[in-house]
mmCIF file of N, CA, C and O and ligand atoms in Angstrom:
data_model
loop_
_atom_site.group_PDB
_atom_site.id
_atom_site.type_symbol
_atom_site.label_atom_id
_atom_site.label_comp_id
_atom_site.label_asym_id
_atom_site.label_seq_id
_atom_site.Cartn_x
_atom_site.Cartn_y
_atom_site.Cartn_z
ATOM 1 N N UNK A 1420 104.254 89.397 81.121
ATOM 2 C CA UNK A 1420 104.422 90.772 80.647
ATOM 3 C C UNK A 1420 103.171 91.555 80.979
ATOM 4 O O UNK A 1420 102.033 91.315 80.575
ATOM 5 N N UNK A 1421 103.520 92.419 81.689
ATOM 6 C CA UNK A 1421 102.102 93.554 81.956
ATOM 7 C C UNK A 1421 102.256 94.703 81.300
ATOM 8 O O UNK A 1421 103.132 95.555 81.451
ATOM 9 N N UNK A 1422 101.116 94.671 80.368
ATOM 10 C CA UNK A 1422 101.326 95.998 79.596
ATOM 11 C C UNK A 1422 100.263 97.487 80.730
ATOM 12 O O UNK A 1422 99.473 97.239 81.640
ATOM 13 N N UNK A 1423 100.640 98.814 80.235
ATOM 14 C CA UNK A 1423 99.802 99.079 80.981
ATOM 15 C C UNK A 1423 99.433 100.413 80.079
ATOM 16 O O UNK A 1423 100.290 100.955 79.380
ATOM 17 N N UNK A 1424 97.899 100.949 80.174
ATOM 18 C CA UNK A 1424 97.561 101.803 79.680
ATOM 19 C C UNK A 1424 97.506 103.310 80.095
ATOM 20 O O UNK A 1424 97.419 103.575 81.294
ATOM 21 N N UNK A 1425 97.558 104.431 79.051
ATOM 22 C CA UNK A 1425 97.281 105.613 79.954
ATOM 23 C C UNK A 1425 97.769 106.666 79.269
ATOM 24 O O UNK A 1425 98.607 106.285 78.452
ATOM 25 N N UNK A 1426 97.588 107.889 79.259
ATOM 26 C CA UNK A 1426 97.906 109.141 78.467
ATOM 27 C C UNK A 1426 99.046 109.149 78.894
ATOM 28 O O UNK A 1426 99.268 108.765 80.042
ATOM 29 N N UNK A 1427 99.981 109.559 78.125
ATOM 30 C CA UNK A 1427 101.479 110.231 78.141
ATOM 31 C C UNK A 1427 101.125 111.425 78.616
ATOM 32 O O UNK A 1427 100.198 112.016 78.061
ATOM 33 N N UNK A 1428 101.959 112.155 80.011
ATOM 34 C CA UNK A 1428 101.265 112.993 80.214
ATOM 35 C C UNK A 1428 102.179 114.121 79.805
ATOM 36 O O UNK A 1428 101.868 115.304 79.944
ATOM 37 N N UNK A 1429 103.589 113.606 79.174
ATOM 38 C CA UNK A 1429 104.697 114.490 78.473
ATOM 39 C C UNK A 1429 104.136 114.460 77.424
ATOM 40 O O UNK A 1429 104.052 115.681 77.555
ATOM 41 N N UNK A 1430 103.461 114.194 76.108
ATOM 42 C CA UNK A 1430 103.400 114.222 75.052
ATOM 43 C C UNK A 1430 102.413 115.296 74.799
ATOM 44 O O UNK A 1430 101.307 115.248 75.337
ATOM 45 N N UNK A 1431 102.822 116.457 73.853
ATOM 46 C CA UNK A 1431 102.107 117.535 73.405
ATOM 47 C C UNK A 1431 100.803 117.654 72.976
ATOM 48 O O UNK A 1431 100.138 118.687 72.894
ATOM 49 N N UNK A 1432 100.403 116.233 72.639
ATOM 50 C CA UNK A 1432 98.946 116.554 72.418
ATOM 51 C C UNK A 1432 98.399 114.449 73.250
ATOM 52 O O UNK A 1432 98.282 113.391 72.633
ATOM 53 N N UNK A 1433 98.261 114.691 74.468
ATOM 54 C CA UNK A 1433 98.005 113.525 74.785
ATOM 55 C C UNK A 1433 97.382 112.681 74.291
ATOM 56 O O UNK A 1433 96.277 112.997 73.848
ATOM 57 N N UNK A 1434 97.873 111.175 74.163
ATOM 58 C CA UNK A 1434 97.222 109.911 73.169
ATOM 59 C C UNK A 1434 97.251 108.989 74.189
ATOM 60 O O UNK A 1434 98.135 108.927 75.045
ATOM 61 N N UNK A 1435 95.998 108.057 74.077
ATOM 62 C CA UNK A 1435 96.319 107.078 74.804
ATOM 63 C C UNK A 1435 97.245 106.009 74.762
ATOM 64 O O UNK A 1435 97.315 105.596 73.604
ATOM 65 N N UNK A 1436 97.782 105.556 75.320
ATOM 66 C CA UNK A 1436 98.988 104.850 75.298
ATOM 67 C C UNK A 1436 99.049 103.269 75.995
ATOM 68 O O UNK A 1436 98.902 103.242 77.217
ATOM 69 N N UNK A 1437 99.235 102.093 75.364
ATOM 70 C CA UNK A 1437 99.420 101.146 75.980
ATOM 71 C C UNK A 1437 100.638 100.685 75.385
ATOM 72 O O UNK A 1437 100.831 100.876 74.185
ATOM 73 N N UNK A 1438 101.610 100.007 76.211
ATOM 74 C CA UNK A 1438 102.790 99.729 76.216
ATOM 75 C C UNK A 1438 103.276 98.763 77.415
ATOM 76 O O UNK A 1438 103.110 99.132 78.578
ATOM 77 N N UNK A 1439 103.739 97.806 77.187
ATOM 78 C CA UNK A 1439 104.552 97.332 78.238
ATOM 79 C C UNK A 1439 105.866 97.886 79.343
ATOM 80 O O UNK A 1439 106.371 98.976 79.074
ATOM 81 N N UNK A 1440 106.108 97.527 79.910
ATOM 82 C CA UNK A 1440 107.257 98.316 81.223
ATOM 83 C C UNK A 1440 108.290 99.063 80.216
ATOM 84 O O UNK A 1440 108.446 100.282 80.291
ATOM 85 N N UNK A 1441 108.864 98.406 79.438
ATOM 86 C CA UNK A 1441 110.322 98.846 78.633
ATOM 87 C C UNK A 1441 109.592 99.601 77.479
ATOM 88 O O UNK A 1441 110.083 100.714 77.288
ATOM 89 N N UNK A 1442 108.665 99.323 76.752
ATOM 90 C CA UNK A 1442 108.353 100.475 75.656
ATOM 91 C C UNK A 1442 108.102 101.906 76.389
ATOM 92 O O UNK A 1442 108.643 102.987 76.159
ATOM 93 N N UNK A 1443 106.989 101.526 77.458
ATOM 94 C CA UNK A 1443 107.171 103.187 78.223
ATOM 95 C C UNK A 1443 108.233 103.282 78.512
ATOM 96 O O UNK A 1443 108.688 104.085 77.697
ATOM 97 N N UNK A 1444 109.188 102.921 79.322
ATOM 98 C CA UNK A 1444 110.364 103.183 79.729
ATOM 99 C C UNK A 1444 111.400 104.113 78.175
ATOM 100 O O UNK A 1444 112.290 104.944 78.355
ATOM 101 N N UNK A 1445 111.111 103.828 77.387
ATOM 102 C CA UNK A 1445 111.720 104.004 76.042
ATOM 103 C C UNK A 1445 111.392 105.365 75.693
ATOM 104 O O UNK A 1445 112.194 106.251 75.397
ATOM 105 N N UNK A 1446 109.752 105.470 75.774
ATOM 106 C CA UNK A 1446 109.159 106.564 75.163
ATOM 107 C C UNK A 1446 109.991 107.664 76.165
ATOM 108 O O UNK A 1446 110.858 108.515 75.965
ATOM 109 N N UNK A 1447 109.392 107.267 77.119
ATOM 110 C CA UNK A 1447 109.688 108.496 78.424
ATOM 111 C C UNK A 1447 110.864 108.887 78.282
ATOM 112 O O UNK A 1447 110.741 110.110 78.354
ATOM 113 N N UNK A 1448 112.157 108.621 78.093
ATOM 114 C CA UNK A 1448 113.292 108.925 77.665
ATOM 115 C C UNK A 1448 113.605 109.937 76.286
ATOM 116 O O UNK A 1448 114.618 110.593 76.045
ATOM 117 N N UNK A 1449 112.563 109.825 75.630
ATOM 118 C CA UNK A 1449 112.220 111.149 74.789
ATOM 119 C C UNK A 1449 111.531 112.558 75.474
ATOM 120 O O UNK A 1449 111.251 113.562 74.821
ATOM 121 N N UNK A 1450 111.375 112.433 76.584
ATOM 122 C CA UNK A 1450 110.352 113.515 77.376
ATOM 123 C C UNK A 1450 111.505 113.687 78.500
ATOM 124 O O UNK A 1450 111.077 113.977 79.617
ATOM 125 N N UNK A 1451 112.466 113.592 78.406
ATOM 126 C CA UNK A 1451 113.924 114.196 79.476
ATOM 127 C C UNK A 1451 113.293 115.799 80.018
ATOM 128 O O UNK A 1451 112.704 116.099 81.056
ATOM 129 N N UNK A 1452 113.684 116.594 78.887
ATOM 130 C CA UNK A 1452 113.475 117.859 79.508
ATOM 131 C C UNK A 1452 111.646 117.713 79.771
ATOM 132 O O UNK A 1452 111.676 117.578 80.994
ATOM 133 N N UNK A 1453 110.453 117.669 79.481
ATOM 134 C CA UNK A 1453 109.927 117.720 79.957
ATOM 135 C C UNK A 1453 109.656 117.075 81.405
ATOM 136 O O UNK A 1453 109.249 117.825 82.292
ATOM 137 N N UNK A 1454 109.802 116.124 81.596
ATOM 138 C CA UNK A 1454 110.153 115.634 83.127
ATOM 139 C C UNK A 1454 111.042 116.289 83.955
ATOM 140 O O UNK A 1454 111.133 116.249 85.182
ATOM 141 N N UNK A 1455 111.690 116.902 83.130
ATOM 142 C CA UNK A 1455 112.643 118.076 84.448
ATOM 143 C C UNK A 1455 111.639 119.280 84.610
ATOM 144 O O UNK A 1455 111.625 119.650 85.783
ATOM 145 N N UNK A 1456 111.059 119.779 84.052
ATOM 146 C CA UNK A 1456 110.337 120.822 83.760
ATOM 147 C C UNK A 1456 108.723 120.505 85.125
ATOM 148 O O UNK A 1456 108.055 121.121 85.955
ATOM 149 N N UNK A 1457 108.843 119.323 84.595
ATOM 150 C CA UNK A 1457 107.184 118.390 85.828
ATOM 151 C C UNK A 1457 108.051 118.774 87.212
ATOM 152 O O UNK A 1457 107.718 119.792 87.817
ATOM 153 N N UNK A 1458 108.909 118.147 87.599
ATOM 154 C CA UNK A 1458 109.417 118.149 88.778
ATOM 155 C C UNK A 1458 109.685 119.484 89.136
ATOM 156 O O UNK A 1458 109.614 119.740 90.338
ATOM 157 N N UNK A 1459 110.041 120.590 88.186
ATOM 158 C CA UNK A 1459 110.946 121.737 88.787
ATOM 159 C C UNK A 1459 109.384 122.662 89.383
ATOM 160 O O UNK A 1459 109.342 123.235 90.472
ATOM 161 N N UNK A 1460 108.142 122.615 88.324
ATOM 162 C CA UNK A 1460 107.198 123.299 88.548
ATOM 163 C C UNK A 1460 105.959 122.420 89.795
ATOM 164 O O UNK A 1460 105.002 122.990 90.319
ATOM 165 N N UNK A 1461 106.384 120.844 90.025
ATOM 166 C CA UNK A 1461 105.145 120.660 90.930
ATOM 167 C C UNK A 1461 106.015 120.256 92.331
ATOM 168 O O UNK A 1461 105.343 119.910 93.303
ATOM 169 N N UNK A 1462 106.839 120.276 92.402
ATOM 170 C CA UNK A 1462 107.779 119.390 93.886
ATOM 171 C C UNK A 1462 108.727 120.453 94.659
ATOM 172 O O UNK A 1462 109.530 121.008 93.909
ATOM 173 N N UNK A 1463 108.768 120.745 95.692
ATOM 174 C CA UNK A 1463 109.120 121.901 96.345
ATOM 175 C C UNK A 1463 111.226 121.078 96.631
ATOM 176 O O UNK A 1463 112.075 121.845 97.085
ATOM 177 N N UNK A 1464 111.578 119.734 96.307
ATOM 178 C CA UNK A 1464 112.654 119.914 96.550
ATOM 179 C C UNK A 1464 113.075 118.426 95.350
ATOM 180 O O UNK A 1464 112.159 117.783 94.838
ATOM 181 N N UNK A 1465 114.379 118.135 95.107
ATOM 182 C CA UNK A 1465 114.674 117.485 94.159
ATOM 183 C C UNK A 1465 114.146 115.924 94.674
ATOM 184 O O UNK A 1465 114.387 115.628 95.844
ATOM 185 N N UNK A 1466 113.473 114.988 93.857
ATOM 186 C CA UNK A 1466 113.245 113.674 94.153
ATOM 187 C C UNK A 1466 113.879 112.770 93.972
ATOM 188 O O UNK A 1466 113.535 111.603 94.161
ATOM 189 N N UNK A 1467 115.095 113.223 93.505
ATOM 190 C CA UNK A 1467 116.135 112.004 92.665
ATOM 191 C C UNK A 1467 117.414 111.923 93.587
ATOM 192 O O UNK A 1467 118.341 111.122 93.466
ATOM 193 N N UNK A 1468 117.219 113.289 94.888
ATOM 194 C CA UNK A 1468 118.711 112.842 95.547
ATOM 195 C C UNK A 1468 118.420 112.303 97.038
ATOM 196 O O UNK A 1468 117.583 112.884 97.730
ATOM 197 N N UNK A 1469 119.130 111.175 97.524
ATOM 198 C CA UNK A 1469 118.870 110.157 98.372
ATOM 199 C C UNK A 1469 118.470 111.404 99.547
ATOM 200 O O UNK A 1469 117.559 111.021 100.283
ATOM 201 N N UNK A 1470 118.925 112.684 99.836
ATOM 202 C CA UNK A 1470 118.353 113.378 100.803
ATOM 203 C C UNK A 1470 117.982 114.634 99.970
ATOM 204 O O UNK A 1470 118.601 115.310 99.148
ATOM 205 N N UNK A 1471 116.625 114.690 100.546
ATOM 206 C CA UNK A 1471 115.679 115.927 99.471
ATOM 207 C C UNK A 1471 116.358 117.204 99.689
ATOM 208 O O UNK A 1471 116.362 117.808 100.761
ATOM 209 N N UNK A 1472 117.025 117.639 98.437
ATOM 210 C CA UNK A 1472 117.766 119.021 98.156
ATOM 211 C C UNK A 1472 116.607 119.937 97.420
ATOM 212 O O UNK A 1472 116.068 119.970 96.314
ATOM 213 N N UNK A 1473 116.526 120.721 98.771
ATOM 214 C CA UNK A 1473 115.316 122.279 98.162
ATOM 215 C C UNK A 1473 115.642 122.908 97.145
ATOM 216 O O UNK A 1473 116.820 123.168 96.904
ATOM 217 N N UNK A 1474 114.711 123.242 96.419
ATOM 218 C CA UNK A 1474 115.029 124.285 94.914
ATOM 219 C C UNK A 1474 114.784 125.651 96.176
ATOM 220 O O UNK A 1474 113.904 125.790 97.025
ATOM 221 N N UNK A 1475 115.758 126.345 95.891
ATOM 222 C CA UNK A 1475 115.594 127.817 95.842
ATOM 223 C C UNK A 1475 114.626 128.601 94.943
ATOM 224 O O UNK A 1475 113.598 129.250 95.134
ATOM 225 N N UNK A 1476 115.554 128.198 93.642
ATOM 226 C CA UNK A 1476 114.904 128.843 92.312
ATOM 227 C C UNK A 1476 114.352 128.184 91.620
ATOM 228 O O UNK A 1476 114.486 127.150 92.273
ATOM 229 N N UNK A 1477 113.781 127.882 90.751
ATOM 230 C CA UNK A 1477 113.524 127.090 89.304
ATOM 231 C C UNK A 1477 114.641 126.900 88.387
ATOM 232 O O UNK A 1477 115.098 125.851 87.931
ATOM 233 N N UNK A 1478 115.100 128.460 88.147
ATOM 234 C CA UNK A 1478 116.458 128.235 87.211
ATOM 235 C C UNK A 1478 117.277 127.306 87.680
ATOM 236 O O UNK A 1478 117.657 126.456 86.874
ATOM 237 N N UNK A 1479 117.726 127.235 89.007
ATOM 238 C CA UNK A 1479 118.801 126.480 89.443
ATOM 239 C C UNK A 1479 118.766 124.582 89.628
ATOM 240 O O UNK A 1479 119.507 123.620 89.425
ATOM 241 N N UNK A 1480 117.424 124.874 90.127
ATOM 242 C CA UNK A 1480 116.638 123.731 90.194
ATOM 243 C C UNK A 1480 116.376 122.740 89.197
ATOM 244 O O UNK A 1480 116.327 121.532 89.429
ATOM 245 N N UNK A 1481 116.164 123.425 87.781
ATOM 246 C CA UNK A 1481 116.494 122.719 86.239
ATOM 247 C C UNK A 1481 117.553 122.313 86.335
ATOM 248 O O UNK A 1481 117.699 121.118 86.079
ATOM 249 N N UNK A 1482 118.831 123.171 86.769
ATOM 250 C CA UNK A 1482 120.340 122.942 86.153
ATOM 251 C C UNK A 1482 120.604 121.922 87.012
ATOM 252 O O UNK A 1482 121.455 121.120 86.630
ATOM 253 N N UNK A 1483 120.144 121.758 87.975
ATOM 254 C CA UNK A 1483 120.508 120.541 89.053
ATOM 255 C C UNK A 1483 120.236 119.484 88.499
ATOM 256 O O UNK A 1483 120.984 118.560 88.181
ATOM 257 N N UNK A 1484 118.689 119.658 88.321
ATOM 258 C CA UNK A 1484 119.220 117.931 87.815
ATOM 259 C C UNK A 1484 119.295 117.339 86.854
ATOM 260 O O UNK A 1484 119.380 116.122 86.688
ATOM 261 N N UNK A 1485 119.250 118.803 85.581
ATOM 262 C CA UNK A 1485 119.924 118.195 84.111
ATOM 263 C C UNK A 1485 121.587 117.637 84.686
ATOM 264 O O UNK A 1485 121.891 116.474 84.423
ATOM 265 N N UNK A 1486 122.323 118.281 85.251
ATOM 266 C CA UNK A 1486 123.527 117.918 85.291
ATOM 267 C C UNK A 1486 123.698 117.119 86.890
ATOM 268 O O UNK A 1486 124.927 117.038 86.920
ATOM 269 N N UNK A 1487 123.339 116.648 87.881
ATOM 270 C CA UNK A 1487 123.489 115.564 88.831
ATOM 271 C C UNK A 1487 122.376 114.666 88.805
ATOM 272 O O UNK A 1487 121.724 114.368 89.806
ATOM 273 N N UNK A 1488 122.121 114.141 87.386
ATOM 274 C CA UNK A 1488 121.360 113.164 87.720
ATOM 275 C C UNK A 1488 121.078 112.645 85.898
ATOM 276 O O UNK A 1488 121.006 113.212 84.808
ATOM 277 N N UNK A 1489 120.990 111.245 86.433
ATOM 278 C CA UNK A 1489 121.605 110.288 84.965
ATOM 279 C C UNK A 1489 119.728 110.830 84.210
ATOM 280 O O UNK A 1489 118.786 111.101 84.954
ATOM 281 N N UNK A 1490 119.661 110.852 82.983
ATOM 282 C CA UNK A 1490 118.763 110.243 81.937
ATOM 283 C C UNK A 1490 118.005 108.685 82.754
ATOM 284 O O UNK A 1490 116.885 108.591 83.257
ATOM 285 N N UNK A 1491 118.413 108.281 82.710
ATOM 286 C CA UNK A 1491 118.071 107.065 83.455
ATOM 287 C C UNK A 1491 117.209 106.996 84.549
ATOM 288 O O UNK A 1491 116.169 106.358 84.712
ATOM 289 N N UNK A 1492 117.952 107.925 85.423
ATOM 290 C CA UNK A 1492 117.694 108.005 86.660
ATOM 291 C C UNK A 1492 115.981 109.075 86.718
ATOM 292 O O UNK A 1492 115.112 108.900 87.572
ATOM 293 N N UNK A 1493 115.902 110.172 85.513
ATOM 294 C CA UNK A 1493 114.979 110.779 85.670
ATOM 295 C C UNK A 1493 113.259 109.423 84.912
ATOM 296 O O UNK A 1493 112.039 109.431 85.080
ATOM 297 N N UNK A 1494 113.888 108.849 84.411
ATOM 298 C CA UNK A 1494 112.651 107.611 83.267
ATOM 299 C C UNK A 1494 112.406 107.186 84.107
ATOM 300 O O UNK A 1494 111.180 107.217 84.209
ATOM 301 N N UNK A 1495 113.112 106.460 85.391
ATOM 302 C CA UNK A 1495 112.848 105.453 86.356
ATOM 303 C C UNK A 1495 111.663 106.198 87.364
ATOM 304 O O UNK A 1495 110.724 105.648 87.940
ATOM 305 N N UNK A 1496 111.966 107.327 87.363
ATOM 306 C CA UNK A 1496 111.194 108.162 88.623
ATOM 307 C C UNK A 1496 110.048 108.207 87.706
ATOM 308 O O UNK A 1496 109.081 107.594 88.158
ATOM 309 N N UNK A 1497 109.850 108.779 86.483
ATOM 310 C CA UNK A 1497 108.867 109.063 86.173
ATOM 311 C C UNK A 1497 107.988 108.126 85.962
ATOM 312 O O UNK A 1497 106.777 108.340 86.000
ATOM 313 N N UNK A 1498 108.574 106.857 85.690
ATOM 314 C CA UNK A 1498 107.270 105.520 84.927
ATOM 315 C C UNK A 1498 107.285 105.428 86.712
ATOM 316 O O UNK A 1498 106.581 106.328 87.169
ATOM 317 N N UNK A 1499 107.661 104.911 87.356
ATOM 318 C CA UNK A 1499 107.204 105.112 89.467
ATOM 319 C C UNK A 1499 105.927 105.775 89.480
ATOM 320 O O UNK A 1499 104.788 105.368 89.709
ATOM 321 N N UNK A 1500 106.451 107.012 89.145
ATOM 322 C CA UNK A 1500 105.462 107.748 89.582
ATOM 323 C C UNK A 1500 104.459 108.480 88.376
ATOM 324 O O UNK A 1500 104.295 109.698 88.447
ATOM 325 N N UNK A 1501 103.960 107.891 87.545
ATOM 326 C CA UNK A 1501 103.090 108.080 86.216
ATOM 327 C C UNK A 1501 101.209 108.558 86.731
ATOM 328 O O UNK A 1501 100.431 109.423 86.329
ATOM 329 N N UNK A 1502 101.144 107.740 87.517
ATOM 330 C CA UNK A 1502 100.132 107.745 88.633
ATOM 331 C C UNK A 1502 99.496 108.565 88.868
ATOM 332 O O UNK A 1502 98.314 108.783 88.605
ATOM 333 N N UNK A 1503 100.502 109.312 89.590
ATOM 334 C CA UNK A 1503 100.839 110.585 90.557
ATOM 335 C C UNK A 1503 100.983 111.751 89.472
ATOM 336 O O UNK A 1503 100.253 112.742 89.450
ATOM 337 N N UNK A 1504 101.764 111.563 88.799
ATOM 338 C CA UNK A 1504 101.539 112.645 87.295
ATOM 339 C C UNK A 1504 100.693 112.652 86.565
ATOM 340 O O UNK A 1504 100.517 113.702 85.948
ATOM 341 N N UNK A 1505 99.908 111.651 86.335
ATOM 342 C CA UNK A 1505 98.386 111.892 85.364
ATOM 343 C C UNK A 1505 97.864 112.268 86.284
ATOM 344 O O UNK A 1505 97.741 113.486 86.153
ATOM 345 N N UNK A 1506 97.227 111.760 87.707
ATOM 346 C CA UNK A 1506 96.124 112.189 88.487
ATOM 347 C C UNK A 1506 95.664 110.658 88.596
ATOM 348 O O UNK A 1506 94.841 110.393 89.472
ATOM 349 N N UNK A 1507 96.128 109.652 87.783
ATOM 350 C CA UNK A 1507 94.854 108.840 88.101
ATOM 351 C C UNK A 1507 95.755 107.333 88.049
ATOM 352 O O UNK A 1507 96.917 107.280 87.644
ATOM 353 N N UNK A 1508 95.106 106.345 88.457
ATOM 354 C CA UNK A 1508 96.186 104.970 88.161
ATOM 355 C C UNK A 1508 95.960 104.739 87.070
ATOM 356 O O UNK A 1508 94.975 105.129 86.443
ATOM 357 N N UNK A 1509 97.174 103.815 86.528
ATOM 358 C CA UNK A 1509 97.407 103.218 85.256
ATOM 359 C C UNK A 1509 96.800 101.873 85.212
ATOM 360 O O UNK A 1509 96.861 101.036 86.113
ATOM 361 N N UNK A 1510 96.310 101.773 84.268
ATOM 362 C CA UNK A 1510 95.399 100.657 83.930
ATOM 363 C C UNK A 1510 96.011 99.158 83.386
ATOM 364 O O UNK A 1510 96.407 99.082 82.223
ATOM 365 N N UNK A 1511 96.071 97.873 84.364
ATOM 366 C CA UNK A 1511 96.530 96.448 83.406
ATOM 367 C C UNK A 1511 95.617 96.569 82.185
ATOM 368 O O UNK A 1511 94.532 97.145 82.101
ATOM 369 N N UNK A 1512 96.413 95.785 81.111
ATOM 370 C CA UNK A 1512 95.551 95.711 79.642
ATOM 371 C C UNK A 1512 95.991 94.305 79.655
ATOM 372 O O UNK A 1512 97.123 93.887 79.898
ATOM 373 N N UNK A 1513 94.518 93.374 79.240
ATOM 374 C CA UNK A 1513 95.037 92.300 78.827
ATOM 375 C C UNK A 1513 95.917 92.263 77.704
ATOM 376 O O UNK A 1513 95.926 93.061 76.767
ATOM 377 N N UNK A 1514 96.834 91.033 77.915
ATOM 378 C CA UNK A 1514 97.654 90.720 76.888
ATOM 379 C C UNK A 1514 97.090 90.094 75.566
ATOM 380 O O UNK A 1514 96.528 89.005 75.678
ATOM 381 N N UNK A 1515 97.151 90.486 74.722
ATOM 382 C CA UNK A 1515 96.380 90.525 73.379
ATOM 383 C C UNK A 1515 96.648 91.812 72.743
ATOM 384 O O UNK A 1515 97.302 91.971 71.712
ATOM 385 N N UNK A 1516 95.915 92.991 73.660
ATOM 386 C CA UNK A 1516 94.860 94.263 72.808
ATOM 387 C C UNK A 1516 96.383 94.501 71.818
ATOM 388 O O UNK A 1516 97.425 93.896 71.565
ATOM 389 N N UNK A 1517 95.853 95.501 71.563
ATOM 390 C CA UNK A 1517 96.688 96.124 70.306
ATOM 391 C C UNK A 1517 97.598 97.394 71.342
ATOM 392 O O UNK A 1517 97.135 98.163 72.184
ATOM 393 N N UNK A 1518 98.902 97.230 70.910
ATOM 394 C CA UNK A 1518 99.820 98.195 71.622
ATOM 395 C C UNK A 1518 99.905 99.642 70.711
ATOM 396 O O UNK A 1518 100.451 99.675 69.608
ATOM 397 N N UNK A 1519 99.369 100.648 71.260
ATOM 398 C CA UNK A 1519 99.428 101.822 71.002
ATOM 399 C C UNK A 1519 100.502 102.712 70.929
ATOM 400 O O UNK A 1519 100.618 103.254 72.028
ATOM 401 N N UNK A 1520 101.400 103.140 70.077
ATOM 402 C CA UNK A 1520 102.459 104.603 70.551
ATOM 403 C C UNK A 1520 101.742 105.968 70.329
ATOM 404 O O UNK A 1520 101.167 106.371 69.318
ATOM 405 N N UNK A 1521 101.871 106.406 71.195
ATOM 406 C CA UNK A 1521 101.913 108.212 70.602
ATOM 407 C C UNK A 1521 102.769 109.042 69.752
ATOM 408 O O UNK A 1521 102.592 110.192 69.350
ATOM 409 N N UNK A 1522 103.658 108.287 69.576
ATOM 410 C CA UNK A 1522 104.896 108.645 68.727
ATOM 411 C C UNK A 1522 105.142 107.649 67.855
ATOM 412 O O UNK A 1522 106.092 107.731 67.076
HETATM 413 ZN ZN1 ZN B 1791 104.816 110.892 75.388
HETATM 414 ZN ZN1 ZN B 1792 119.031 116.070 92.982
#
């Protein structure tokens, strides 16, 4: 089990966070609309469809992929790419420390 550490970078007042694959996976699924909101304001076309569909707008660009694209499908992209959304890599924690939520 690899836990891994690192600010939630959806959570309103960032905490550090260590968690294993499926607890982040868990949390992040509370941060839906904010992860649509990350993608619509930093990525010039959608990342979730097998061929990159350009946002025109923002408005439209939200509605896309609240409605063509699973809950699921947005957690998976985001713990991928967590990295790339803080700015910085995520850290192994030995197995022991104490597991942190922000929530
Ligand atoms: Zn969070
Ligand atoms: Zn899409």
């Amino acid at each position: 089990m690899s836990l891994k550490s690192s600010l939630c970078p959806f959570c309103s007042k960032p905490k550090t966070f260590i968690a294993e694959n499926r607890q982040w996976a868990i949390h992040l699924a509370g941060h839906r609309e904010q992860i649509i909101q990350y993608i619509v304001e930093n990525l010039p076309s959608c990342v979730l469809c097998s061929y990159p569909t350009h946002f025109n707008e923002k408005s439209t660009a939200a509605a896309h992929i609240r409605w063509n694209h699973k809950r699921k499908e947005l957690i998976i992209w985001a713990f991928q790419n967590l990295d790339t959304i803080i700015g910085k890599q995520l850290l192994d924690v030995p197995d022991g420390s104490n597991i942190l939520f922000c929530k």
